[in-house]
mmCIF file of C-alpha atoms in Angstrom:
data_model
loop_
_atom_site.group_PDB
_atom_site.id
_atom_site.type_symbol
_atom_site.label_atom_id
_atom_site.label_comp_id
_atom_site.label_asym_id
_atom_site.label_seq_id
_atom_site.Cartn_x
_atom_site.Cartn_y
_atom_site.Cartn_z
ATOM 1 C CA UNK A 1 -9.654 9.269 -12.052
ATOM 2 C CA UNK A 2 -7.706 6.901 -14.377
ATOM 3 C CA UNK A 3 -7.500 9.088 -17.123
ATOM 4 C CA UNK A 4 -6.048 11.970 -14.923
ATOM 5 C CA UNK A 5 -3.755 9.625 -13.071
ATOM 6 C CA UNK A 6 -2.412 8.322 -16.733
ATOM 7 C CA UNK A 7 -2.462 11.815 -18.120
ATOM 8 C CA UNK A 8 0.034 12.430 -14.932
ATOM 9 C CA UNK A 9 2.447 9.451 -15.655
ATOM 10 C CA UNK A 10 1.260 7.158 -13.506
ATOM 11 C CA UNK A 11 1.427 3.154 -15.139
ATOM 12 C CA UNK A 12 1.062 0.923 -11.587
ATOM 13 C CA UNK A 13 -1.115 1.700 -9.130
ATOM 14 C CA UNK A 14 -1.524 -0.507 -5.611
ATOM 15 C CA UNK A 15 -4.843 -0.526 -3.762
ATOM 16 C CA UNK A 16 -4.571 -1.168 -0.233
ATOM 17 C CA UNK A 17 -7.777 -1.938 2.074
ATOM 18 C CA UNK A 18 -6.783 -0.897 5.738
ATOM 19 C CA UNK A 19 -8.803 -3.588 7.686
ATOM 20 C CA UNK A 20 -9.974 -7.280 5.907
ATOM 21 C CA UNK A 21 -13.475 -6.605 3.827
ATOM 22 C CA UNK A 22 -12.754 -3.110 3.908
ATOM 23 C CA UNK A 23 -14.289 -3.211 0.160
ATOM 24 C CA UNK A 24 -10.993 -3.412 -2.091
ATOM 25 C CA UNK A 25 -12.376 -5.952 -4.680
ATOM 26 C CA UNK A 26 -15.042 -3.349 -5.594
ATOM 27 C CA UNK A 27 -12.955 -0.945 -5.900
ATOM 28 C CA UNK A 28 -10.317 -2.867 -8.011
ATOM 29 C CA UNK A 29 -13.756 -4.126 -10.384
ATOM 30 C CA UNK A 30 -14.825 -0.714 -10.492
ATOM 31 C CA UNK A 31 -11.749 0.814 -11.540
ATOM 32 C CA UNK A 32 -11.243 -2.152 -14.401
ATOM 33 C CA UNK A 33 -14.687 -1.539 -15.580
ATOM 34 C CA UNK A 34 -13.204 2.332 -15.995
ATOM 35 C CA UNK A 35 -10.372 1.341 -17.657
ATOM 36 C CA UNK A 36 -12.351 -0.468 -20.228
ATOM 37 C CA UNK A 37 -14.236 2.438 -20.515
ATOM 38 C CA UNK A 38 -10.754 4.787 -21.176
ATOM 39 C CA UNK A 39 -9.654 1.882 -23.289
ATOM 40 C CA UNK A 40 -6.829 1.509 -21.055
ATOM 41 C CA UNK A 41 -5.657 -1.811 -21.109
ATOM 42 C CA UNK A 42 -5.415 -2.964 -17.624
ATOM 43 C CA UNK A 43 -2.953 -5.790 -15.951
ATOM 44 C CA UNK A 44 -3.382 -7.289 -12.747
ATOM 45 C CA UNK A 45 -0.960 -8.670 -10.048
ATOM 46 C CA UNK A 46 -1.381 -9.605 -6.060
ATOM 47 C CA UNK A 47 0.248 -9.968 -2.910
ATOM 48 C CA UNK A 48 -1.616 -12.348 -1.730
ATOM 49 C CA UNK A 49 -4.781 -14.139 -2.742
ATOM 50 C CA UNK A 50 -7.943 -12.818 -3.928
ATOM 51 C CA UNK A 51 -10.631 -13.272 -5.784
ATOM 52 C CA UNK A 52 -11.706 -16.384 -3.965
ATOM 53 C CA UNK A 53 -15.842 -17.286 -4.099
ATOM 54 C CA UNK A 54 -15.396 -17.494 0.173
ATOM 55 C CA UNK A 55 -13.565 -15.290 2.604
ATOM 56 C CA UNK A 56 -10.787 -18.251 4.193
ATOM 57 C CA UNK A 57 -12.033 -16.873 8.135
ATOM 58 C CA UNK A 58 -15.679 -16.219 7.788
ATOM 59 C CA UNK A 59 -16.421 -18.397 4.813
ATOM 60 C CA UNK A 60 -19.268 -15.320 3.134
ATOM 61 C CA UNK A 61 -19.347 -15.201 0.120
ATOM 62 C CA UNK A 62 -17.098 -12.606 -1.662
ATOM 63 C CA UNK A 63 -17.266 -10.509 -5.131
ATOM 64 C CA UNK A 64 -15.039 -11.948 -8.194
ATOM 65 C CA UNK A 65 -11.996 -9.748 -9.445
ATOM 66 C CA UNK A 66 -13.437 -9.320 -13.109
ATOM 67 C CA UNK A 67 -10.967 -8.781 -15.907
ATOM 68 C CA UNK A 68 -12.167 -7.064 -19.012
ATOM 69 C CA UNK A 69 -11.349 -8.552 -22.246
ATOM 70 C CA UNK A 70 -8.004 -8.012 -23.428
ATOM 71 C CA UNK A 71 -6.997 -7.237 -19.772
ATOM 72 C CA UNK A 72 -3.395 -9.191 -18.526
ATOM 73 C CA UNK A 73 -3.085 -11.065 -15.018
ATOM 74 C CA UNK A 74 -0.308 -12.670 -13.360
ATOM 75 C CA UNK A 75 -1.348 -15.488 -11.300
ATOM 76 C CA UNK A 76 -0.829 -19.568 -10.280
ATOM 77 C CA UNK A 77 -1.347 -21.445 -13.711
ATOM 78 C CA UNK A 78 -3.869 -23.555 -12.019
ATOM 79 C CA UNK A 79 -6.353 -20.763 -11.580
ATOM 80 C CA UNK A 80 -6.921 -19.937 -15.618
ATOM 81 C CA UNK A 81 -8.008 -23.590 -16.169
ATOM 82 C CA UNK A 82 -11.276 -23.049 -14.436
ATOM 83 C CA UNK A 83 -12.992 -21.182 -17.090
ATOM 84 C CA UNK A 84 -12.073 -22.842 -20.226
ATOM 85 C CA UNK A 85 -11.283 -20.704 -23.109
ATOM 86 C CA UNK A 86 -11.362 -17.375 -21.312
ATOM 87 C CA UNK A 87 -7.158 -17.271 -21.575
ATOM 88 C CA UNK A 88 -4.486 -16.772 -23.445
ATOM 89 C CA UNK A 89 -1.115 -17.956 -21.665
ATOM 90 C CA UNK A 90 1.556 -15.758 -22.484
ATOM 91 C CA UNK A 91 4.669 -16.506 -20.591
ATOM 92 C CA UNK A 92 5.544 -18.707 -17.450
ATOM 93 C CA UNK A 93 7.602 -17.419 -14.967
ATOM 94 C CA UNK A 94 9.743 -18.534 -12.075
ATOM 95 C CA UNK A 95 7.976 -16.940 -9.299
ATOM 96 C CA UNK A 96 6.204 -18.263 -6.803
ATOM 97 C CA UNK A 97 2.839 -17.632 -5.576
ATOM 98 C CA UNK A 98 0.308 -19.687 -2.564
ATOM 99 C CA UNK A 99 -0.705 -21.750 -5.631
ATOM 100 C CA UNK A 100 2.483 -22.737 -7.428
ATOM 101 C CA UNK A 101 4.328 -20.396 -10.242
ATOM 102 C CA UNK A 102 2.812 -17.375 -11.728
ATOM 103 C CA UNK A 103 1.784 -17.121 -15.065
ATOM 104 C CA UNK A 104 1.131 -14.461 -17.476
ATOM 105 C CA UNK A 105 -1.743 -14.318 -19.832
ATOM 106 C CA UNK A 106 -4.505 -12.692 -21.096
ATOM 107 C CA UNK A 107 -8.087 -12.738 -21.112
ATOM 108 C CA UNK A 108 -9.924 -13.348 -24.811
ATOM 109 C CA UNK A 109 -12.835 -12.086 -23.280
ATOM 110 C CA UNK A 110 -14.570 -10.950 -20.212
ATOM 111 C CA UNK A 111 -13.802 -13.064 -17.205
ATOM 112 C CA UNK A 112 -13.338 -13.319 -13.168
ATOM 113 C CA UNK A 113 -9.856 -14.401 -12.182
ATOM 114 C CA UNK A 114 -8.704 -15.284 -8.409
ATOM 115 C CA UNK A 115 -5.567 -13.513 -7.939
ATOM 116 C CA UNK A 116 -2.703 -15.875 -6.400
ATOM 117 C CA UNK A 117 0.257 -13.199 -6.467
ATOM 118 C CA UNK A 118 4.133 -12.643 -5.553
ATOM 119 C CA UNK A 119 5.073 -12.518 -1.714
ATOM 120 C CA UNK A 120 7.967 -10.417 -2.278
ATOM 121 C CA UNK A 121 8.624 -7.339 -3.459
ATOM 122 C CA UNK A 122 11.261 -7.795 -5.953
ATOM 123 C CA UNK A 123 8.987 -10.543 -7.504
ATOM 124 C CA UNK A 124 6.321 -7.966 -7.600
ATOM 125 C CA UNK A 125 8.317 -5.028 -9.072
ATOM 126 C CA UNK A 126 9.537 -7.875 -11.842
ATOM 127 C CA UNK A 127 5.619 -8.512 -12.582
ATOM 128 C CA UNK A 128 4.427 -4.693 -12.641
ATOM 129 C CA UNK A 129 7.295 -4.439 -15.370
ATOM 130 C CA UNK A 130 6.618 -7.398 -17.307
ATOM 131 C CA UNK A 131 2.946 -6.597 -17.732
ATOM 132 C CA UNK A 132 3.672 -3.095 -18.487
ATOM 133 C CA UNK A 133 5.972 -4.336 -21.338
ATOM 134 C CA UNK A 134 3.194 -6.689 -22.141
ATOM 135 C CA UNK A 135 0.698 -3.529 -23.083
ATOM 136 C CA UNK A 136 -0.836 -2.465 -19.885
ATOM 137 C CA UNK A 137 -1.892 0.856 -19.878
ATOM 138 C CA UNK A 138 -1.756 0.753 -16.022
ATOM 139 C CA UNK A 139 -1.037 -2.113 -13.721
ATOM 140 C CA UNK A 140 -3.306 -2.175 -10.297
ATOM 141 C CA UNK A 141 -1.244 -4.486 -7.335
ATOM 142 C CA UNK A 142 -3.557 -5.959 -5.180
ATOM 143 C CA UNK A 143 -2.688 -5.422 -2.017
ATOM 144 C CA UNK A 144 -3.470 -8.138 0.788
ATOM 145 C CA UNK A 145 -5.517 -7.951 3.467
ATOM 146 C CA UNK A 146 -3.158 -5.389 5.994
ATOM 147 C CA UNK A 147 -0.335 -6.054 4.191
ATOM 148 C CA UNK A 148 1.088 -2.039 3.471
ATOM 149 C CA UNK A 149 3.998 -3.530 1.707
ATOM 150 C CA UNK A 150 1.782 -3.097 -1.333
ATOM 151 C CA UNK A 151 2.221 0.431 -1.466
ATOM 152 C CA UNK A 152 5.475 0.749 -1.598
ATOM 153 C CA UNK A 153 6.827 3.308 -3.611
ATOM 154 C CA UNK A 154 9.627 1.530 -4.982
ATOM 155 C CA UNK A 155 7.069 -1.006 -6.998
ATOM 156 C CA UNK A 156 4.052 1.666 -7.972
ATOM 157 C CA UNK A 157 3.732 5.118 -8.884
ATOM 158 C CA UNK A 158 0.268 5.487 -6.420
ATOM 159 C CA UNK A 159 -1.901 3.822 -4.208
ATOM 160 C CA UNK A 160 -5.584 4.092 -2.797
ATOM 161 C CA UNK A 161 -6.711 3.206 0.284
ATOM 162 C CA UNK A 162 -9.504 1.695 0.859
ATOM 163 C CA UNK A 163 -11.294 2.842 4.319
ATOM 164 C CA UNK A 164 -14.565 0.244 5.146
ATOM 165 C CA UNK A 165 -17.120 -0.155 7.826
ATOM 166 C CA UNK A 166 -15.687 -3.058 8.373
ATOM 167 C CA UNK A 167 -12.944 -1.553 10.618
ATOM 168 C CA UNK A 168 -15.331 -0.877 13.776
ATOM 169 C CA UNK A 169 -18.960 -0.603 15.009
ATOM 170 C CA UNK A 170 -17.993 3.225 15.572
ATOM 171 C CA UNK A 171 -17.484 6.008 12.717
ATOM 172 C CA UNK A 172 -15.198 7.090 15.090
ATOM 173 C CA UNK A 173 -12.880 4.076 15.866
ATOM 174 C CA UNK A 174 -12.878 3.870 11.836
ATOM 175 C CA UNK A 175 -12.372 7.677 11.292
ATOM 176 C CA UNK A 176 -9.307 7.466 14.193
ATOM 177 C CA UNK A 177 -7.512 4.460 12.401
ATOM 178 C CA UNK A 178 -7.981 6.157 9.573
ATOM 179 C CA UNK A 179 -6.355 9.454 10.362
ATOM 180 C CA UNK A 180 -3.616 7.264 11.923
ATOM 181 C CA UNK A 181 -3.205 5.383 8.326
ATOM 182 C CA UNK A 182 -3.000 8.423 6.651
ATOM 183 C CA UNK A 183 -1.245 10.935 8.861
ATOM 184 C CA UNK A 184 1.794 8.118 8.737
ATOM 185 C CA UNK A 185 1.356 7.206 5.047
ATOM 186 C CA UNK A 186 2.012 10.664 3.575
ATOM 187 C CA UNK A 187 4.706 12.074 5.953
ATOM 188 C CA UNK A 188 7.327 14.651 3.697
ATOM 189 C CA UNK A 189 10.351 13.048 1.740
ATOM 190 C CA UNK A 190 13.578 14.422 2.637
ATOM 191 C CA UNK A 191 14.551 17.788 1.390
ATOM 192 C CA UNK A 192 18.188 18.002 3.054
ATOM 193 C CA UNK A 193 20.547 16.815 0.786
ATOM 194 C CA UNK A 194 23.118 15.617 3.769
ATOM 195 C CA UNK A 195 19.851 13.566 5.665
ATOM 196 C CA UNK A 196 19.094 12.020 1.928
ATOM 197 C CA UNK A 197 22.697 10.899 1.091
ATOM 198 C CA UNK A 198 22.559 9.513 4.901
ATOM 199 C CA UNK A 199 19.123 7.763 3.501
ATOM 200 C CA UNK A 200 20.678 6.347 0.227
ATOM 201 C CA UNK A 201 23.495 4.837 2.264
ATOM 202 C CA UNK A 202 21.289 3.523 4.805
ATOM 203 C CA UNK A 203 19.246 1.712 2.465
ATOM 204 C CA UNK A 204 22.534 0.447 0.146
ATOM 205 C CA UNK A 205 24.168 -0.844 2.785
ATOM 206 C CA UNK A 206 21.772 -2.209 5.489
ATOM 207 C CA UNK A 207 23.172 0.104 8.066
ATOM 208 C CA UNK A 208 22.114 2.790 10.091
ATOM 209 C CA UNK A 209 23.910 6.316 9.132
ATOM 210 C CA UNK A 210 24.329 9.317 11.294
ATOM 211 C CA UNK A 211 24.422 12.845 10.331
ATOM 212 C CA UNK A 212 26.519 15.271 12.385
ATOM 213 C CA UNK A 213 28.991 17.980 11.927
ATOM 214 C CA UNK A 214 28.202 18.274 8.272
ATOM 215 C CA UNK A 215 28.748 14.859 7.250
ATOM 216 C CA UNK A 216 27.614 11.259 7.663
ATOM 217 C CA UNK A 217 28.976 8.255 9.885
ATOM 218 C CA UNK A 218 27.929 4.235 9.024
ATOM 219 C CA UNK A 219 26.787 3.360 12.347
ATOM 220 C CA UNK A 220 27.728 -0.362 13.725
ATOM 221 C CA UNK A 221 24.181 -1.272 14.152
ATOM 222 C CA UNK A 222 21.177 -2.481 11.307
ATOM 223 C CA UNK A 223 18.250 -1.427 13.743
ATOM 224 C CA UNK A 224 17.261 0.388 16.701
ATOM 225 C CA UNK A 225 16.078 -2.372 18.342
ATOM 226 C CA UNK A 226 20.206 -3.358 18.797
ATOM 227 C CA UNK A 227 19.894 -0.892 21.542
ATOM 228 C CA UNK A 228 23.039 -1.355 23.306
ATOM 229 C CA UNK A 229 25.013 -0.824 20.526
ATOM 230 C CA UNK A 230 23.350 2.046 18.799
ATOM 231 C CA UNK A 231 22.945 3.856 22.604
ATOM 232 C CA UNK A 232 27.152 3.659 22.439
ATOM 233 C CA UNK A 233 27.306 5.133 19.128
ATOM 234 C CA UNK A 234 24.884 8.056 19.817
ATOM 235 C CA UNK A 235 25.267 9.057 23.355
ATOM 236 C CA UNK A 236 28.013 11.693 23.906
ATOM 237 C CA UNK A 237 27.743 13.459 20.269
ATOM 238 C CA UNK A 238 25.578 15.883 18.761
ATOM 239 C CA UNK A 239 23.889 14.172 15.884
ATOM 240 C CA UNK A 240 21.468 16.423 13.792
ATOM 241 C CA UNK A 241 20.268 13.158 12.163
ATOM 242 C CA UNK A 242 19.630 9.351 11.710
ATOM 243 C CA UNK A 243 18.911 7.106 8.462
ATOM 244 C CA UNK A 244 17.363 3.827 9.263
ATOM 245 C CA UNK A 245 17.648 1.085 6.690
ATOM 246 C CA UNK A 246 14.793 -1.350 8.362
ATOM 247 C CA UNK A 247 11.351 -1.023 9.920
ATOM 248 C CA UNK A 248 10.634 1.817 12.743
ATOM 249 C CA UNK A 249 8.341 0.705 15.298
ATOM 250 C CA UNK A 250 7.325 2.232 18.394
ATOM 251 C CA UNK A 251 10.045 0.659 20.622
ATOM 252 C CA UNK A 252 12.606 2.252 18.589
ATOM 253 C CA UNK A 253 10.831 5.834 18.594
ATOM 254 C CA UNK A 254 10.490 5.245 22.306
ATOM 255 C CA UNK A 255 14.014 4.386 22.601
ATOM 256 C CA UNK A 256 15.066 7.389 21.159
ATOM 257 C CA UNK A 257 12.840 9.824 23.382
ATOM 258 C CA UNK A 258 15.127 7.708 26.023
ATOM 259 C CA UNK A 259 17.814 9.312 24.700
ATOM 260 C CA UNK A 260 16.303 12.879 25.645
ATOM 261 C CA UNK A 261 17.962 14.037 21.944
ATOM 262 C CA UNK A 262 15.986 15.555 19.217
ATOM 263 C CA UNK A 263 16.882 13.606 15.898
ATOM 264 C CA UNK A 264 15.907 14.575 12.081
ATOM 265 C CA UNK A 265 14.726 10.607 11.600
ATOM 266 C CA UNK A 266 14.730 9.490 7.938
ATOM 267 C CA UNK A 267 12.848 5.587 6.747
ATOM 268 C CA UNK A 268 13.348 4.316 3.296
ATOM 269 C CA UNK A 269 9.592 4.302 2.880
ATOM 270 C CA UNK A 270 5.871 4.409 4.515
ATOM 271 C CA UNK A 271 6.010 0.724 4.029
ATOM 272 C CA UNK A 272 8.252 0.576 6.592
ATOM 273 C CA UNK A 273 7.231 2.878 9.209
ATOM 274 C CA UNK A 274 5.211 1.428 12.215
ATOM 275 C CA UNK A 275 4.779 3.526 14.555
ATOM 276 C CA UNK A 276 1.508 4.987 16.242
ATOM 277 C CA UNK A 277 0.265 8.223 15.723
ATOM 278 C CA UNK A 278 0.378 8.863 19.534
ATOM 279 C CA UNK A 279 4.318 8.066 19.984
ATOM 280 C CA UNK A 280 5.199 9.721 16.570
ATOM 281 C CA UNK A 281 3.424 13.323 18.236
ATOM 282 C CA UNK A 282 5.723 12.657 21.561
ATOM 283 C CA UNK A 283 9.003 12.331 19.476
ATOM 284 C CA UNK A 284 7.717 15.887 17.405
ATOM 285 C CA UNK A 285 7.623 17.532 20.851
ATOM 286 C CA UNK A 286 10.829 16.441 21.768
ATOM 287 C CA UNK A 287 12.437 18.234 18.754
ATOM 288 C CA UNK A 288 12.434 15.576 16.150
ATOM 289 C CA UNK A 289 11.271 14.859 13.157
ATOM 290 C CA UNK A 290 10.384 12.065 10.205
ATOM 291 C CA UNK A 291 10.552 12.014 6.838
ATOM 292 C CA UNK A 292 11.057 9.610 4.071
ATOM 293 C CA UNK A 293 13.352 8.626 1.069
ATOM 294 C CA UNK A 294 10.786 7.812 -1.285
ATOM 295 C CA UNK A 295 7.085 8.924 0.024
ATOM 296 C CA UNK A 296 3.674 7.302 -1.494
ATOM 297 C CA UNK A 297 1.952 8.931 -4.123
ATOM 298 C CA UNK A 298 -1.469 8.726 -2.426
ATOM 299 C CA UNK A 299 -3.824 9.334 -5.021
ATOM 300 C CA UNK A 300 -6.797 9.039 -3.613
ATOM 301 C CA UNK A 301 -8.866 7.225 -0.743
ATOM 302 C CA UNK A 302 -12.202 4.830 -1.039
ATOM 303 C CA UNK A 303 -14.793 4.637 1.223
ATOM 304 C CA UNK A 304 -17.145 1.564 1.739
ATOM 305 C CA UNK A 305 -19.695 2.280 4.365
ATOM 306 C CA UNK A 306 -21.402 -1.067 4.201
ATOM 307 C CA UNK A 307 -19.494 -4.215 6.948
ATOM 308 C CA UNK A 308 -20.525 -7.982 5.799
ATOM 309 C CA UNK A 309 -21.612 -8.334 9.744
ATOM 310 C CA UNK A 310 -24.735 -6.401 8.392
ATOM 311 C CA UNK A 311 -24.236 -3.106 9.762
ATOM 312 C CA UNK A 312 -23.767 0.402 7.791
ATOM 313 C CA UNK A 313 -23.055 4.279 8.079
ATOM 314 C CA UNK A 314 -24.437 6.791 6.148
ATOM 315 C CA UNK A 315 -22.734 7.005 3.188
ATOM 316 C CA UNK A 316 -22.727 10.603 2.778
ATOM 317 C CA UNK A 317 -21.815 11.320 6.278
ATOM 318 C CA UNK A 318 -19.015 9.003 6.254
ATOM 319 C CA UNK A 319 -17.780 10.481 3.282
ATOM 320 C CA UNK A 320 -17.459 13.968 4.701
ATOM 321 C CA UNK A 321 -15.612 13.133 7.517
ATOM 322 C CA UNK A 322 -13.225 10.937 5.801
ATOM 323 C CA UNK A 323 -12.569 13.953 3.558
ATOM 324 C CA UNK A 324 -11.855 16.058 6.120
ATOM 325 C CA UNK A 325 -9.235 13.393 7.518
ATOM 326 C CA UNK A 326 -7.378 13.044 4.183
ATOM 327 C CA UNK A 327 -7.777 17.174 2.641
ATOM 328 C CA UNK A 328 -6.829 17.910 0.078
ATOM 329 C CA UNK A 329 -7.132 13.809 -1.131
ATOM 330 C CA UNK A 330 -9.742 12.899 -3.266
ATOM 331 C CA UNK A 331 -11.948 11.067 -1.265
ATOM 332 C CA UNK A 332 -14.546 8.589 -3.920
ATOM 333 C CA UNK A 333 -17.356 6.005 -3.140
ATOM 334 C CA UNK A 334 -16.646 3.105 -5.541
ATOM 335 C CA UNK A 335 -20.092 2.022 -5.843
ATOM 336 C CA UNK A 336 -21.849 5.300 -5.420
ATOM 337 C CA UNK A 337 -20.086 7.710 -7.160
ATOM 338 C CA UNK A 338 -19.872 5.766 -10.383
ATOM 339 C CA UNK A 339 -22.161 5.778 -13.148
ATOM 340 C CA UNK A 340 -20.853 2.551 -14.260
ATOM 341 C CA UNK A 341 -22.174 -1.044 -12.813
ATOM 342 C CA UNK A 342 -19.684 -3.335 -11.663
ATOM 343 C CA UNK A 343 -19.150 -5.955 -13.541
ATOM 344 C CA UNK A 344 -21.517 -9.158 -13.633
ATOM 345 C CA UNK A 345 -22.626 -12.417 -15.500
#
């Protein structure tokens, strides 16, 4: 998949598990051990924290992110002392992380690494660049555990979602989140070049922007949820269209049905779209419509049918119906489907 994806363009790639334990580390070891393979130099960055010998809630034990020799991380300083010898420091940086400023270096030779990454997305983009510029082939963000943000397509070129049993006792609760996930993740980009200008404003100047009568109108208002004032800006006119700069939840899709208008809806991103599958199908009926600015490259989903709480689906089963969810996305079992081992002592 990595060689196709890098044939394609692609240089930063997030992987996102949809529940906690949903199998992400596996897939981020199996896809380094791949990229040693390729001899595509790999580089590493979080969101969060991983990596750690104990998951924080359950305290289980949890698989090491390994880093193949010559691979580049950014991470807290204080987590490359551990294994002596195993780093090269490279540059420190001003960012933040859970476990003081993150550092750039690279490993001599094969290690594990726990992951302390940048909270916010600028920091991230910064770090996807600078080990890019470093000699990554392709840098993988580590997405934390329901944290979306990691996907967003201002920071990487693609993502993969990881779907686990971990999610529910029942294929079907998992196989119903994940068609939510999914359905919502991979909504069009705007085609209409009025609704996209509307978009770019939007998301320059923090404001909402209305589309009507051929041209757009800055709205007094940074969210839906300012109700009072966007219901006095709306009500009255005939707007084809709306550009929100923030988040869309549910309350604000339910407080435009309110409205009994159909509206052309455009978000900046997936990352910031939060509604449910259910509401999203009663706005559609109404007349409207969603799109984004800048849609995720999905490029392809993971499946993990085994939970830590010691139960499992069949893997093949699973598999198909997940498929069938996410057609035409590739649909891969990390451990399954690759000839490779993961990595180990």
């Amino acid at each position: 998949m990595l060689e196709r994806l890098a044939a394609e363009g692609v240089r930063s790639l997030s992987v996102v598990g949809l529940s906690k334990n949903a199998g992400k580390t596996t897939v981020l070891n199996t896809l380094a051990k791949e990229g040693e393979e390729k001899r595509l130099l790999p580089g590493f960055v979080s969101v969060g924290v991983d990596g750690e010998e104990r998951d924080v809630w359950s305290l289980r034990e949890k698989p090491p992110v390994w880093i193949p020799a010559g691979g580049l991380v950014a991470t807290a300083a204080s987590l490359l002392d551990v294994r002596g010898g195993d780093w090269e420091l490279l540059e420190s940086t001003p960012l933040p992380s859970p476990l003081g400023p993150v550092t750039l270096a690279r490993a001599r030779r094969r290690t594990k690494v726990k992951l302390a990454g940048v909270t916010r997305t600028d920091g991230v983009r910064k770090m996807v660049s600078r080990l890019s510029g470093l000699g990554a082939g392709m840098v993988w963000v580590d997405g934390a555990y329901d944290r979306k943000a990691a996907a967003n397509p201002w920071v990487t070129d693609a993502t993969v979602c990881v779907v686990g049993a971990a999610m529910g006792r029942s294929l079907d609760q998992i196989l119903q989140r994940t068609e939510e996930t999914i359905r919502i993740l991979t909504l069009p980009e705007v085609k209409d070049p009025l609704a996209r200008s509307a978009a770019e404003m939007a998301k320059a100047g923090n404001r909402l922007v209305g589309v009507r009568e051929g041209d757009t109108e800055v709205l007094p208002a940074t969210s839906l949820l300012l109700e009072e004032s966007v219901r006095e800006a709306l009500v009255g006119k005939k707007w084809a269209g709306l550009a929100l700069p923030g988040s869309l939840t549910d309350r604000g899709l339910e407080f435009l049905l309110s409205l009994g208008s159909p509206l052309s809806l455009t978000v900046t991103d997936p990352t910031r779209c939060f509604v449910s599958l259910s509401t999203l199908r009663k706005f559609y009926r109404q007349g409207g419509h969603l799109s984004y600015l800048k849609g995720i490259r999905l490029a392809a989903v993971a499946i993990n049918p085994v939970s830590p709480d010691g139960y499992a689906f069949d893997p093949a089963g699973m598999r198909a119906q997940v498929a069938r969810i996410c057609e035409p996305i590739p649909v891969f079992d990390a451990v399954r489907d690759s000839r490779m081992e993961i990595f180990k002592e």
